[in-house]
Coordinates of C-alpha atoms and ligand atoms in Angstrom, one line a residue:
X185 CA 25.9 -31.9 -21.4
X186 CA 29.3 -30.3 -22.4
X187 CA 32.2 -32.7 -20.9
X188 CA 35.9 -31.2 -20.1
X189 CA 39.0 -32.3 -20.9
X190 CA 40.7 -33.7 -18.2
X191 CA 43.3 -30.8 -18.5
X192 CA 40.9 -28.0 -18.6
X193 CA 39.3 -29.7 -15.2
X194 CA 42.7 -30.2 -13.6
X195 CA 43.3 -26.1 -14.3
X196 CA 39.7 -26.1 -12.2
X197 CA 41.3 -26.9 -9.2
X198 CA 42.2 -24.6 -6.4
X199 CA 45.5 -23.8 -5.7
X200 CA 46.8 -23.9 -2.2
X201 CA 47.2 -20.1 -1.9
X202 CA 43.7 -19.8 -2.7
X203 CA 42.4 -22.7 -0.1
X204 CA 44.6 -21.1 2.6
X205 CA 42.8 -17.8 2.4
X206 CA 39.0 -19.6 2.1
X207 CA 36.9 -18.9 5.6
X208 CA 37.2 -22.3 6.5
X209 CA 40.6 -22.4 6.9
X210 CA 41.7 -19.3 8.0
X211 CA 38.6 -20.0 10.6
X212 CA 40.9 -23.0 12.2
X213 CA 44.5 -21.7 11.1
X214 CA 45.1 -20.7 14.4
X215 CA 44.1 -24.5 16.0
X216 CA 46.4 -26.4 13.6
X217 CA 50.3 -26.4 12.8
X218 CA 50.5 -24.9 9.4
X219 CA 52.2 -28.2 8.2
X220 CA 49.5 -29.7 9.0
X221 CA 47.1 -27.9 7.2
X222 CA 48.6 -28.1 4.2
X223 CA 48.7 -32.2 4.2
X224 CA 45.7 -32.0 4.7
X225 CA 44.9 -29.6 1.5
X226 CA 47.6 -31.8 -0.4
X227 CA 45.5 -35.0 0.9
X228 CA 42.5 -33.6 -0.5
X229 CA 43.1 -32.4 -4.1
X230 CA 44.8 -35.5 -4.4
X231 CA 41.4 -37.2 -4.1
X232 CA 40.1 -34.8 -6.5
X233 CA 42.4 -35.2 -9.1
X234 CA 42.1 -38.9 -9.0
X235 CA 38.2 -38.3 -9.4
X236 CA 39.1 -36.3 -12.6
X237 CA 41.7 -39.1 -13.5
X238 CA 39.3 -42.0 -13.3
X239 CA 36.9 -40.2 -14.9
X240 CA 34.5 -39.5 -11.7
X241 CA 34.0 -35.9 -12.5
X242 CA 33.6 -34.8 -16.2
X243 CA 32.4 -31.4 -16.6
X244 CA 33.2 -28.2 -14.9
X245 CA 30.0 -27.7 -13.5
X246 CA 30.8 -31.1 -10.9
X247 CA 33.5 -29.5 -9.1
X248 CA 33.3 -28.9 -5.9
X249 CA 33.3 -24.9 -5.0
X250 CA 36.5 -24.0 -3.1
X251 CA 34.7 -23.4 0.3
X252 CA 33.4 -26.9 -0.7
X253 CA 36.8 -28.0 -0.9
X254 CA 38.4 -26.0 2.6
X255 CA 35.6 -27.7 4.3
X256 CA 36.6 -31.3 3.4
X257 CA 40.0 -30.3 4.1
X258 CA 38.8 -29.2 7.3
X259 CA 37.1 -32.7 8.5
X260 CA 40.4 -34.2 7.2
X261 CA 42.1 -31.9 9.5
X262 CA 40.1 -33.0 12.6
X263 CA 40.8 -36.9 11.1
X264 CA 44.9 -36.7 10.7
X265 CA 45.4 -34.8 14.1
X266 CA 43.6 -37.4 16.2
X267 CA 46.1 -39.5 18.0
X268 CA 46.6 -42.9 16.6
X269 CA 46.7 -45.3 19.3
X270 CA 43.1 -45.0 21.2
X271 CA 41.0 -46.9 23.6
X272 CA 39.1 -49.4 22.7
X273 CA 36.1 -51.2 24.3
X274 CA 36.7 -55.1 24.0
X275 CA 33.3 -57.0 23.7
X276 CA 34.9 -59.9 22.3
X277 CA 34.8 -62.0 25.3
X278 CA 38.4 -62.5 24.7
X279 CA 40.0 -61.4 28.1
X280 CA 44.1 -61.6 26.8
X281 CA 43.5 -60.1 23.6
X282 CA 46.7 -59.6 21.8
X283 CA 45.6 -57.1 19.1
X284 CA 43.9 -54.9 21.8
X285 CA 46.9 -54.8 24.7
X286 CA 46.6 -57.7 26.5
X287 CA 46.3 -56.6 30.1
X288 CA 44.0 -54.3 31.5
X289 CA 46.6 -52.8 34.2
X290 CA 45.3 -52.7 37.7
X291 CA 44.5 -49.2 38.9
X292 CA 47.0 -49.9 41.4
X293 CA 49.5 -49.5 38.7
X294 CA 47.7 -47.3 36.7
X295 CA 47.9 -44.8 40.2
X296 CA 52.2 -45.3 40.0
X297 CA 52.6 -44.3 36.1
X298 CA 51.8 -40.5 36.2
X299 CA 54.5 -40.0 39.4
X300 CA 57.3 -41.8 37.9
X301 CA 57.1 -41.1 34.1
X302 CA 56.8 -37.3 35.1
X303 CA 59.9 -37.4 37.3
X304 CA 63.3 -39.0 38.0
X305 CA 63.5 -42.2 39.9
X306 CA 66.1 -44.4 41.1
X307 CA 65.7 -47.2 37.8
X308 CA 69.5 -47.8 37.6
X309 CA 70.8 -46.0 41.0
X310 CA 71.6 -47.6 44.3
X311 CA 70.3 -45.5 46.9
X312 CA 72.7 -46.8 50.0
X313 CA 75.5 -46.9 48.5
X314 CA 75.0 -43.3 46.2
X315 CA 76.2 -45.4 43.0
X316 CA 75.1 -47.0 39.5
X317 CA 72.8 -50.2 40.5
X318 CA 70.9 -52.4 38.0
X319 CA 66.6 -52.0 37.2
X320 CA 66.5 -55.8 37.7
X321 CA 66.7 -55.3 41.3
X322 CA 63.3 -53.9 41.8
X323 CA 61.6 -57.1 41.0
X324 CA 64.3 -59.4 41.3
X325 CA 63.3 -60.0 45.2
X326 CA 59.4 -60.3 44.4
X327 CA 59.5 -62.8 42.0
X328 CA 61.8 -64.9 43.9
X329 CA 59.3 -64.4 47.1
X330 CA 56.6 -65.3 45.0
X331 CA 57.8 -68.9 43.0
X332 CA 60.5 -69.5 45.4
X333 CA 63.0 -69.5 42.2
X334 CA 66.6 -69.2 42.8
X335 CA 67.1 -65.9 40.6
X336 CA 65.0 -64.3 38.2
X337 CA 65.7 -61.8 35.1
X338 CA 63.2 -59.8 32.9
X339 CA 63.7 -58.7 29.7
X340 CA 61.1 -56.8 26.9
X341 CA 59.1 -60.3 26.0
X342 CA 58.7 -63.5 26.0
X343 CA 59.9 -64.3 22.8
X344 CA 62.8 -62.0 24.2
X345 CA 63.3 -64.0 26.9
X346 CA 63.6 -67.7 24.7
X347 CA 66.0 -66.1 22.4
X348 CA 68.3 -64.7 24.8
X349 CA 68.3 -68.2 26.7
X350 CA 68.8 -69.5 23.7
X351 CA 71.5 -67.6 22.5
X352 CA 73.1 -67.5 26.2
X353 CA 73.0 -71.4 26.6
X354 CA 73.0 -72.6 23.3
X355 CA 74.8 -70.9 20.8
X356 CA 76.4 -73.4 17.9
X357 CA 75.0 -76.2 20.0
X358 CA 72.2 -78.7 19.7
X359 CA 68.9 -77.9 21.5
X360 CA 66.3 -81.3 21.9
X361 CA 63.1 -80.6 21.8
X362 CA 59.7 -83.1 20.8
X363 CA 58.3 -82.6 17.6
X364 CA 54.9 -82.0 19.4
X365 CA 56.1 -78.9 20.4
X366 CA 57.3 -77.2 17.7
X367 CA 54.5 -74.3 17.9
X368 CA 53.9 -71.4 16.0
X369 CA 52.6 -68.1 18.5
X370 CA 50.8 -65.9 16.5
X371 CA 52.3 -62.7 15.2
X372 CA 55.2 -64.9 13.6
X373 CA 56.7 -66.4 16.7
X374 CA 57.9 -69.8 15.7
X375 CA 60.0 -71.9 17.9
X376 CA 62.2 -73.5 14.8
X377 CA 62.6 -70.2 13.5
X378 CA 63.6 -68.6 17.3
X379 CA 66.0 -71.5 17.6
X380 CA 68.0 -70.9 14.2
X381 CA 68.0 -66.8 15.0
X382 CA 69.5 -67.5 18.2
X383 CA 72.5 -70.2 16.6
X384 CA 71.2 -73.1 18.4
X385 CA 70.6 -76.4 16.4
X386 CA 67.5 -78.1 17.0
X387 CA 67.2 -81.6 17.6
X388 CA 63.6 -82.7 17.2
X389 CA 62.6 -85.9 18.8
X390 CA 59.7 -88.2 18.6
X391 CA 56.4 -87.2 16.6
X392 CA 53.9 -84.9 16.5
X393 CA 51.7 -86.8 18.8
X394 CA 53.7 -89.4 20.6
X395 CA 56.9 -88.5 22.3
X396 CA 58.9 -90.8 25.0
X397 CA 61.5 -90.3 28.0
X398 CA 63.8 -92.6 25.9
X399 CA 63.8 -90.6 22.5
X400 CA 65.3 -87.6 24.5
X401 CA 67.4 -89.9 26.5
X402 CA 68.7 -91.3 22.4
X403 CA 69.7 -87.8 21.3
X404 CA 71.7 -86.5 23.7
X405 CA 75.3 -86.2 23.0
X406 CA 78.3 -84.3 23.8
X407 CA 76.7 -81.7 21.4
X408 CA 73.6 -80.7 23.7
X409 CA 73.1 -77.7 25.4
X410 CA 69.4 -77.7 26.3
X411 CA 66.8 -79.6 26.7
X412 CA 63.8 -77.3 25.9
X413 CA 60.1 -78.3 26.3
X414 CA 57.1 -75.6 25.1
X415 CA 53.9 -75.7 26.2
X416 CA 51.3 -76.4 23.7
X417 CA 49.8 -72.5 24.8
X418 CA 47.3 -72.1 22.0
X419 CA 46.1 -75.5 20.5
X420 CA 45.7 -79.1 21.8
X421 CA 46.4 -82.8 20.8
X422 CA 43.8 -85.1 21.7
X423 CA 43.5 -88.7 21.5
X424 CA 46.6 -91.3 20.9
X425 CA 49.5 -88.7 22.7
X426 CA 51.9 -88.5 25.0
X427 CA 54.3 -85.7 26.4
X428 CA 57.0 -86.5 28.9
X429 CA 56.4 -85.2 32.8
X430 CA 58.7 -82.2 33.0
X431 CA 59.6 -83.8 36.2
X432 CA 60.6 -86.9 34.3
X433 CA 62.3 -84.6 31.5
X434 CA 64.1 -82.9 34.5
X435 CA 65.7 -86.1 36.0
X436 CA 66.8 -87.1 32.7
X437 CA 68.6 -83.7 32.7
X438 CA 70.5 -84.1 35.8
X439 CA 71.5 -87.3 35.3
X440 CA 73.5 -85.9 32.2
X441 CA 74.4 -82.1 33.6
X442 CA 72.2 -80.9 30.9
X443 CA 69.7 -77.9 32.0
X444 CA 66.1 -78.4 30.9
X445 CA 63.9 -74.9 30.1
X446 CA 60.0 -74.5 30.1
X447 CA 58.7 -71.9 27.9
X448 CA 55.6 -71.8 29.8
X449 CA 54.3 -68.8 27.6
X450 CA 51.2 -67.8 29.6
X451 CA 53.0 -68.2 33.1
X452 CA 50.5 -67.8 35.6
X453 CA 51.2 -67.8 39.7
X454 CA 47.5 -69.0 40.7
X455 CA 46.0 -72.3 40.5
X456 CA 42.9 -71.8 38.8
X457 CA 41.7 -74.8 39.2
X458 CA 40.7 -73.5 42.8
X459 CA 38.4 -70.9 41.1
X460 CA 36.5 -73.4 39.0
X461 CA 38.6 -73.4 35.8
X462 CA 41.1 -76.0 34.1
X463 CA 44.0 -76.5 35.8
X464 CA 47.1 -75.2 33.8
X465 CA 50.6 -75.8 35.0
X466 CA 51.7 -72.3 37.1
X467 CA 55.1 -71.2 37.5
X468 CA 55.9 -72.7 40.5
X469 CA 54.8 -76.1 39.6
X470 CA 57.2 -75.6 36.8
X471 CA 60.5 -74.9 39.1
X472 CA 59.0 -77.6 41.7
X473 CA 58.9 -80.3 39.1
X474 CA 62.6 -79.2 38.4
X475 CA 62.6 -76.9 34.9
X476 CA 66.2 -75.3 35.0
X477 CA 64.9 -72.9 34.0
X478 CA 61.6 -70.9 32.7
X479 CA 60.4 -68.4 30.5
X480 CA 56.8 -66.9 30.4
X481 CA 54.8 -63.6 30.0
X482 CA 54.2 -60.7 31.5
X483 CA 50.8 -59.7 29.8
X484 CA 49.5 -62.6 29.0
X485 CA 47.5 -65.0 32.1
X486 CA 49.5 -63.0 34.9
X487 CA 47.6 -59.8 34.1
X488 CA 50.8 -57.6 33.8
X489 CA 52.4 -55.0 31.3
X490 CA 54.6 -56.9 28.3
X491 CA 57.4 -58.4 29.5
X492 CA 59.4 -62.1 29.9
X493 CA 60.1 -63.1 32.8
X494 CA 63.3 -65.7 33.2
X495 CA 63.0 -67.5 36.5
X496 CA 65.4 -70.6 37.9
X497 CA 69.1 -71.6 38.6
X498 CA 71.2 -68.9 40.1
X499 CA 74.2 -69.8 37.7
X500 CA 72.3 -70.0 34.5
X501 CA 70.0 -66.7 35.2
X502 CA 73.5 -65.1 36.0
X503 CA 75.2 -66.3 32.6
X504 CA 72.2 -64.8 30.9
X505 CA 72.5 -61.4 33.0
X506 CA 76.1 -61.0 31.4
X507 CA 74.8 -61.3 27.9
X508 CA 75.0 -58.7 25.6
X509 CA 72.1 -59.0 24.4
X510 CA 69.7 -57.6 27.3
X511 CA 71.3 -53.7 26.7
X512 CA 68.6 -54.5 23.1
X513 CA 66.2 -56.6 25.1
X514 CA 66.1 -54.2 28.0
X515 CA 62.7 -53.7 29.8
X516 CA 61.3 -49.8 30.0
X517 CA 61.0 -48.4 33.5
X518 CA 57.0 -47.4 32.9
X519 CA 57.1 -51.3 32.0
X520 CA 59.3 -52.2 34.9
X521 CA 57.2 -50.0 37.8
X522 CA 53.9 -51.8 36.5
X523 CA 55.4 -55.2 36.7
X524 CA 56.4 -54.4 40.2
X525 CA 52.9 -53.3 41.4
X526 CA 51.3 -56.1 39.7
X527 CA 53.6 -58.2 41.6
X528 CA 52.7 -57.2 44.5
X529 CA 49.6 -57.3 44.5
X530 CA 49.9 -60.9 44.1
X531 CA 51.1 -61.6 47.8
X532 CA 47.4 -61.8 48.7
X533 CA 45.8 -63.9 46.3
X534 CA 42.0 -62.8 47.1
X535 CA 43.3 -59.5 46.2
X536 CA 45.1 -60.4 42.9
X537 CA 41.7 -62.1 42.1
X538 CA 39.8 -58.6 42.6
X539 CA 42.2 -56.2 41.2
X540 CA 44.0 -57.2 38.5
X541 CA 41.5 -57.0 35.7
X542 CA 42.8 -60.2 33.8
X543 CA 42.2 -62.7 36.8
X544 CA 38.9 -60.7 37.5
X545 CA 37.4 -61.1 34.1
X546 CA 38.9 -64.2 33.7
X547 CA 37.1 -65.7 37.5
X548 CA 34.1 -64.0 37.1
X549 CA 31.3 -66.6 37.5
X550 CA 28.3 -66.8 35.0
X551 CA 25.5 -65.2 37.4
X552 CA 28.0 -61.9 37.4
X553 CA 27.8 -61.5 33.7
X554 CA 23.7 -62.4 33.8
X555 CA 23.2 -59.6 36.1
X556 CA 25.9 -57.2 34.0
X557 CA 24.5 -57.9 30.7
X558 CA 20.8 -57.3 32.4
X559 CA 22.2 -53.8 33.5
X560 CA 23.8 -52.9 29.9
X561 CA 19.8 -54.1 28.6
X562 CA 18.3 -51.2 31.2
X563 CA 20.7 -49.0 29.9
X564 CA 19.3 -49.3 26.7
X565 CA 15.9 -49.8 27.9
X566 CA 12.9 -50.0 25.0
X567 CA 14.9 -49.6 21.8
X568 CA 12.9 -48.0 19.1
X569 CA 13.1 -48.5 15.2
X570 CA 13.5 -51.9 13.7
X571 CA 17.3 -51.3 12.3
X572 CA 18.0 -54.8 14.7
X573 CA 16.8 -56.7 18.2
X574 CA 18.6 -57.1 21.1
X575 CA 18.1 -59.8 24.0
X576 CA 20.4 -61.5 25.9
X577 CA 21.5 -65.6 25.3
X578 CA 24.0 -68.0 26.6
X579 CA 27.4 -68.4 25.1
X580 CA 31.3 -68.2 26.4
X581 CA 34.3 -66.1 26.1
X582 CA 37.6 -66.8 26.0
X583 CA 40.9 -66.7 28.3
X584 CA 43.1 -66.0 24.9
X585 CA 46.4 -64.8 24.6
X586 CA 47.4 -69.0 23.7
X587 CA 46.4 -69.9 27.0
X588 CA 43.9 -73.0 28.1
X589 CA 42.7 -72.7 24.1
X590 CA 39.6 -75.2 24.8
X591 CA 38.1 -73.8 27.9
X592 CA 35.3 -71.9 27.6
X593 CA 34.2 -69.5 30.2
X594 CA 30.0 -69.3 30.6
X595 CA 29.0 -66.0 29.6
X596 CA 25.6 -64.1 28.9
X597 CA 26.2 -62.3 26.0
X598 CA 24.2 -59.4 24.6
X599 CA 23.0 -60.5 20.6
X600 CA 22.1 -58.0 18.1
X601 CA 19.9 -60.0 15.4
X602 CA 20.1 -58.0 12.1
X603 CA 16.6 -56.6 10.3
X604 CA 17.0 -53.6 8.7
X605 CA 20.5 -53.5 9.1
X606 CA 22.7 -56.4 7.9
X607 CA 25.3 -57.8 10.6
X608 CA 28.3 -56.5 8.5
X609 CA 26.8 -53.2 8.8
X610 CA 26.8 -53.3 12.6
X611 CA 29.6 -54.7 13.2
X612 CA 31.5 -52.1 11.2
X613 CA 29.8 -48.9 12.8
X614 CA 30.2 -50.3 16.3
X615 CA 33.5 -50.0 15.2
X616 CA 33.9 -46.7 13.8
X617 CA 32.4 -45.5 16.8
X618 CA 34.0 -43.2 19.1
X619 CA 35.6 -44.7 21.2
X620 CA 35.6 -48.0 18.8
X621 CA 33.6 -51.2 20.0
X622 CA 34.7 -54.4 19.1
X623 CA 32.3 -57.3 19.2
X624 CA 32.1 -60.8 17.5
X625 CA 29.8 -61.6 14.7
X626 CA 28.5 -65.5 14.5
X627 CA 26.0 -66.7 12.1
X628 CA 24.8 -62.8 10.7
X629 CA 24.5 -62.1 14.7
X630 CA 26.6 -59.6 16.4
X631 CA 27.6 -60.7 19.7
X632 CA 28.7 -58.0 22.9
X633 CA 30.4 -60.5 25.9
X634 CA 29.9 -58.3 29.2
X635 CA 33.3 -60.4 30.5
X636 CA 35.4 -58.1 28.9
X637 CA 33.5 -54.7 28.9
X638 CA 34.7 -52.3 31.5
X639 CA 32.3 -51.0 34.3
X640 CA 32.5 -47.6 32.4
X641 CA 32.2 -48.8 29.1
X642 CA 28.2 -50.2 29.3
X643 CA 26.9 -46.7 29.4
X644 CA 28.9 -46.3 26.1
X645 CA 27.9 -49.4 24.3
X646 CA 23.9 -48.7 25.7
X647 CA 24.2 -45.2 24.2
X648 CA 25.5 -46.9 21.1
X649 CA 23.5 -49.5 20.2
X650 CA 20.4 -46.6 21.1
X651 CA 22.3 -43.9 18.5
X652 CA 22.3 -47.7 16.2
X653 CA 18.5 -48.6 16.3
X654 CA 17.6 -44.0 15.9
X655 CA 19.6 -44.7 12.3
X656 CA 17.4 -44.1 9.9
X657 CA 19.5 -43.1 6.6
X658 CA 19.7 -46.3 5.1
X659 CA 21.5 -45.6 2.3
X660 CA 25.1 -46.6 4.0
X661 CA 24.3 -50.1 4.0
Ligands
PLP967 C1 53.0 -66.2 23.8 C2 54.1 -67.2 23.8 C3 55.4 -66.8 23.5 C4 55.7 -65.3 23.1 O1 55.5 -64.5 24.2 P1 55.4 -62.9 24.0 O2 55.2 -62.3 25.4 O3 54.2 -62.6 23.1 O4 56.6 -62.4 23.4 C5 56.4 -67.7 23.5 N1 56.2 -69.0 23.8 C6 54.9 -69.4 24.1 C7 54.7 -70.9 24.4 C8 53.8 -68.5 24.1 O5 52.6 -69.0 24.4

């Protein structure tokens, strides 16, 4: 067989004149933007020179035919004009998933976001008095209802909402904080690294597993701003340890004028410990033990859109109000309206527990994901093929987002064992699907938790995992 040389191939390939007048463009010209069209011809015969380059295609006679050619350009087309942010379905089992969103927002909220992104609203305007007002008003009043704090700010994040204390309180001045707490959030949130940003100097006291009420008590000195304590959100210290009461950290703090801050990170308002789950500390155990301040999530255990929430001391939320800083740090009003309605459901907490999706999937007892998982199994009914088996088998999800890391919630989770088809496989074209399904894989087994599946999303993964076990071209393993 005569081979080309690579120049006489490269003069072989279309021109894009000529793919712009093939059938199969001119077919969709009229459903894309011309710009777009022409990436797309520009992303193709880049691929096809490359081929040439690397050797791929050596003789004339390989090249695609220029309809050949439109029509990739064509699927390409359909590829690049897809939106890039899409739903997902989340059959990890973890509930506060940080690479999928976080919160699930209730449909409360979800009901609020078409009326007042599409319009005007009064974000920054005082109605009485026909003037400028400020957006921290509309959930100022809530969140002190709801923790009985003194004064409250928001801001973008949590990590938002250390630095700008930080930076408010602490500028050029000593922080003290144990060294058991010097945690690292993934997605590059490290408390050292916050504290330098912001111009405070840390002072770390004790060790990593032991720290007292007298090594605090040793470091202050006319230099300290803060005292800061973090809560250990996504890992734990067992054995020979010991933390310092924030109660006993906040006396310590009075008795010198210094104001101690809880980053609580995964604030939560509910005492799960009433619902059959580990108790972690909630907000308003924080301010009652005597925290100065604190600092924790919106999307994260409280089920809300992505935001940090500053709650405590009139003077010091105040000081932190005048900063700079918040006109960067600033929340959005689709943000700010679906904090607010979260909020409020949370005046009846039976309700909170039943419509915001966190707590829900988060308190939902084993027996309710038996029967779910047994209804995504009738869905799927008698698979056919041998590409994999399915049954159903005990395991747990997660809360996630670095909140009670050990606690694991029972779960019945839905287990495709690999035959035909080897795990990796699976798991892969569960995810290409459309929409994408994200599951877990343990020991070559591909696991789907019904905790964090949305009513609407088992017909989807049923019809998927049928579409999965019909596959019979093999050769994409
Ligand atoms: C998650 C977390 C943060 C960061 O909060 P974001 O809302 O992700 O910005 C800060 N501190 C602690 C202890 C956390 O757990």
């Amino acid at each position: 067989m005569a081979t080309n040389t690579k120049q006489e191939l490269f003069k072989n390939i279309p021109s894009v004149d000529r793919l712009l007048m093939s059938r199969s463009l001119k077919d969709v010209s009229a459903a894309y933007p011309r710009t777009l069209i022409i990436i797309s011809i520009n992303q193709v015969l880049d691929e096809l020179r490359s081929k040439i380059l690397k050797g791929d295609i050596v003789e004339k006679g390989a090249m695609p035919e220029i309809e050949q050619v439109a029509g990739l350009t064509v699927k390409r087309l359909a590829l690049i004009s897809r939106p890039s942010l899409k739903p997902v379905i989340n059959a990890t089992g973890v509930v506060v998933h940080t690479n999928l969103g976080r919160s699930v927002m209730a449909e409360k909220v979800l009901n609020k976001f078409r009326a007042l992104g599409g319009g005007y609203s009064n974000l920054e305007y005082d109605l009485e008095r026909g003037r400028r007002g400020s957006r921290y008003t509309h959930v100022e009043g809530i969140l002190k209802e709801l923790t009985s704090a003194e004064a409250a700010m928001i801001v973008n994040n949590n990590a938002a909402a250390v630095f700008i204390v930080l930076d408010t309180l602490a500028k050029g001045r000593e922080v003290i904080i144990s060294r058991g707490q010097l945690v690292e959030i993934g997605g590059s949130f490290r408390i050292p690294d916050v504290m330098q940003k912001s111009g405070a100097r840390m002072v770390e006291v004790g060790t990593t597993n032991k720290t007292h009420l007298r090594d605090y008590e040793e470091a202050i000195g006319p230099e300290t701003a803060l005292l800061l304590k973090v809560h250990t959100s996504n890992f734990q210290v067992v054995g020979f340890t010991e933390e310092v009461p924030l109660s006993d950290l906040a006396k310590l703090g009075r008795r010198f004028d210094i104001p101690v801050i809880e980053d609580l990170g995964s604030g939560c308002f509910i005492d799960f410990s009433n619902y059959g789950l580990t108790k972690e500390p909630t907000v308003q155990d924080s301010l009652s033990s005597g925290a100065s301040l604190v600092t924790f999530s919106g999307d994260k255990m409280l089920g809300g859109p992505q935001a940090g929430i500053i709650l405590g001391q009139k003077v010091l939320v105040d000081a932190i109000k005048k900063n700079q800083l918040n006109r960067a740090l600033r929340i959005d009003k689709l943000t700010l309206l679906a904090l607010e309605e979260t909020l409020r459901i949370y005046r009846d907490e039976r309700a909170a527990i039943k419509e915001i999706p966190t707590l829900r999937m988060i308190c939902a007892p084993y027996h309710a994901m038996v029967k779910k998982a047994e209804r995504l199994l009738k869905l799927t009914g008698e698979l056919k093929g041998r590409n994999f088996s399915v049954e159903s088998e005990d395991g747990a999800s997660k809360v996630g987002g670095g909140a009670l890391p050990l606690l694991e919630l029972p779960s019945r989770l839905i287990c495709l064992k690999p035959l035909r088809l080897s795990s990796r496989f699976i798991e892969l074209w569960l995810r290409s699907y459309d929409p994408p399904i994200i599951t877990k894989t343990e020991k070559e087994k591909i696991f789907l938790d019904p905790r964090t599946m949305q009513e609407k999303d088992l017909k989807i993964v049923a019809e998927a995992i049928m579409n999965l076990a019909l596959l019979e071209d093999a050769s994409i393993i």
